[in-house]
């Protein structure tokens, strides 16, 4: 192995190990990451249902794409401002600047790169980020759901079910996972 590369690896690992020694930093980082994953899963469920309803191409892996997130949330009946969604998921402009990074960028930096500055920003903004993610998740639990009419099957004269078809969901209606709450 090249000596320069070996030195870079040892330096990076040394910094990472130093962070792991601070239990409070580790606790806050993982608490943030765990809660962000909850937000990400909820958002991706809405995105997937929205894509299916709108007959959009379904990617092999659902990404947090701000091109679709605002419309998907509105389609699901979830009232988010553009600023709220940007602060969670946007990856450009002011949401890349230290001190105002989006939750997604902080999660990416802390998890994929073990970025020291992102971890410190998570720690320093922990209460703010936690409130933001709680508010995001609260909108899902408080969402109004549509009641599906119960399907009744009428018997024909030959004793067979008429097998009425379920009504199809139309654009603007809530996705199925919100209806099962």
Coordinates of C-alpha atoms in Angstrom, one line a residue:
X1 CA 0.0 0.0 0.0
X2 CA 1.2 3.5 -0.8
X3 CA 2.4 5.2 2.4
X4 CA 0.5 8.4 1.6
X5 CA -2.8 6.5 1.3
X6 CA -2.0 4.5 4.4
X7 CA -1.4 7.8 6.3
X8 CA -4.7 9.3 5.0
X9 CA -6.6 6.2 6.1
X10 CA -5.1 6.2 9.6
X11 CA -5.8 9.9 10.0
X12 CA -9.5 9.5 9.0
X13 CA -9.9 6.4 11.2
X14 CA -8.3 8.3 14.1
X15 CA -10.8 11.1 13.8
X16 CA -13.7 8.7 13.6
X17 CA -12.5 6.7 16.6
X18 CA -12.2 10.0 18.6
X19 CA -15.9 10.8 17.8
X20 CA -16.9 7.3 18.9
X21 CA -15.4 7.9 22.3
X22 CA -17.8 10.8 23.0
X23 CA -20.9 8.9 24.0
X24 CA -23.2 11.9 24.0
X25 CA -22.2 12.8 20.4
X26 CA -22.8 9.1 19.4
X27 CA -26.2 9.1 21.1
X28 CA -27.4 12.3 19.5
X29 CA -26.1 11.3 16.1
X30 CA -27.9 7.9 16.1
X31 CA -31.1 9.4 17.6
X32 CA -31.1 11.9 14.7
X33 CA -30.3 9.3 12.1
X34 CA -33.0 6.9 13.4
X35 CA -35.7 9.6 13.4
X36 CA -34.6 10.8 9.9
X37 CA -35.0 7.2 8.6
X38 CA -38.6 7.2 9.9
X39 CA -39.2 10.5 7.9
X40 CA -37.5 9.0 4.9
X41 CA -39.6 5.8 4.9
X42 CA -42.9 7.8 5.3
X43 CA -41.9 10.1 2.4
X44 CA -40.8 7.2 0.2
X45 CA -44.1 5.4 0.8
X46 CA -46.0 8.5 -0.3
X47 CA -43.7 8.9 -3.3
X48 CA -44.2 5.3 -4.4
X49 CA -48.0 5.5 -4.1
X50 CA -48.0 8.9 -5.9
X51 CA -45.9 7.5 -8.8
X52 CA -48.3 4.5 -9.1
X53 CA -51.4 6.7 -9.1
X54 CA -49.9 9.1 -11.6
X55 CA -48.6 6.3 -13.7
X56 CA -45.1 7.7 -13.5
X57 CA -42.0 5.5 -14.1
X58 CA -41.2 3.6 -10.9
X59 CA -37.4 3.7 -10.3
X60 CA -35.7 0.5 -9.1
X61 CA -34.9 2.5 -5.9
X62 CA -37.1 5.3 -4.6
X63 CA -35.1 8.4 -4.1
X64 CA -36.0 11.5 -2.1
X65 CA -36.4 13.7 -5.2
X66 CA -37.7 17.2 -4.5
X67 CA -39.0 17.3 -8.1
X68 CA -41.8 15.0 -6.9
X69 CA -42.0 15.3 -3.1
X70 CA -44.2 18.5 -2.9
X71 CA -46.7 17.2 -5.4
X72 CA -46.8 13.8 -3.8
X73 CA -47.4 15.2 -0.3
X74 CA -50.2 17.4 -1.6
X75 CA -51.7 14.4 -3.5
X76 CA -51.7 12.4 -0.2
X77 CA -53.5 15.3 1.6
X78 CA -50.5 16.3 3.7
X79 CA -50.1 20.0 4.1
X80 CA -46.4 20.9 4.0
X81 CA -44.9 24.2 3.0
X82 CA -42.1 24.1 0.4
X83 CA -39.7 25.4 3.2
X84 CA -40.6 22.5 5.5
X85 CA -39.9 20.0 2.8
X86 CA -36.7 21.8 1.7
X87 CA -35.4 21.8 5.2
X88 CA -35.9 18.1 5.4
X89 CA -34.9 16.9 1.9
X90 CA -33.4 19.5 -0.3
X91 CA -29.8 19.1 -1.4
X92 CA -29.1 22.4 -3.1
X93 CA -28.6 26.2 -2.5
X94 CA -28.8 27.4 1.1
X95 CA -29.5 23.9 2.3
X96 CA -25.8 23.0 1.6
X97 CA -24.4 25.9 3.7
X98 CA -23.1 25.0 7.2
X99 CA -25.6 25.8 9.8
X100 CA -28.6 25.5 7.5
X101 CA -27.9 22.1 5.9
X102 CA -31.0 20.0 5.3
X103 CA -31.6 17.0 7.4
X104 CA -31.0 14.7 4.5
X105 CA -27.6 16.3 3.8
X106 CA -26.6 16.0 7.5
X107 CA -27.7 12.3 7.6
X108 CA -25.7 11.6 4.4
X109 CA -22.6 13.3 5.7
X110 CA -22.8 11.7 9.1
X111 CA -23.6 8.2 7.8
X112 CA -21.8 7.8 4.5
X113 CA -18.7 10.0 5.1
X114 CA -18.6 10.2 8.9
X115 CA -18.2 13.9 8.2
X116 CA -16.9 15.6 11.4
X117 CA -18.6 19.0 10.7
X118 CA -21.9 17.4 9.8
X119 CA -21.9 15.4 13.1
X120 CA -21.1 18.6 15.0
X121 CA -23.9 20.4 13.2
X122 CA -26.3 17.6 14.2
X123 CA -25.2 17.9 17.8
X124 CA -25.5 21.7 17.8
X125 CA -28.9 21.8 16.0
X126 CA -30.2 18.6 17.6
X127 CA -33.3 20.2 19.2
X128 CA -34.2 22.2 16.1
X129 CA -33.8 19.1 13.8
X130 CA -35.7 16.9 16.2
X131 CA -38.6 19.3 16.4
X132 CA -38.7 19.5 12.6
X133 CA -38.7 15.8 12.2
X134 CA -41.4 15.3 14.9
X135 CA -43.6 17.9 13.1
X136 CA -43.1 16.1 9.8
X137 CA -44.1 12.7 11.3
X138 CA -47.0 14.3 13.2
X139 CA -48.6 15.3 10.0
X140 CA -48.8 11.7 8.9
X141 CA -50.4 10.5 12.2
X142 CA -52.8 13.4 12.1
X143 CA -53.7 13.0 8.4
X144 CA -57.4 12.6 7.6
X145 CA -58.2 9.3 6.0
X146 CA -60.9 8.5 3.5
X147 CA -63.2 5.7 4.4
X148 CA -63.5 3.0 1.7
X149 CA -67.1 1.9 1.3
X150 CA -67.4 -1.7 2.4
X151 CA -67.8 -4.0 -0.6
X152 CA -70.9 -6.1 -0.5
X153 CA -71.3 -9.1 -2.7
X154 CA -74.8 -9.8 -4.0
X155 CA -75.8 -13.4 -4.7
X156 CA -77.1 -14.2 -8.1
X157 CA -79.9 -16.6 -8.8
X158 CA -77.3 -19.4 -9.3
X159 CA -75.7 -18.7 -5.8
X160 CA -72.5 -17.1 -7.2
X161 CA -71.1 -13.8 -6.1
X162 CA -71.6 -10.9 -8.4
X163 CA -68.0 -9.8 -7.4
X164 CA -68.5 -6.1 -7.5
X165 CA -65.2 -4.3 -8.3
X166 CA -63.7 -2.0 -5.7
X167 CA -63.9 1.6 -6.7
X168 CA -60.6 2.8 -8.2
X169 CA -58.7 5.5 -6.4
X170 CA -58.6 8.8 -8.3
X171 CA -55.9 11.4 -8.4
X172 CA -55.9 13.5 -5.2
X173 CA -57.2 10.7 -3.0
X174 CA -55.2 9.3 -0.1
X175 CA -52.8 6.4 -0.7
X176 CA -53.8 3.0 0.8
X177 CA -51.2 3.1 3.6
X178 CA -52.9 6.2 5.0
X179 CA -56.3 4.6 4.9
X180 CA -55.2 1.7 7.2
X181 CA -54.4 4.0 10.2

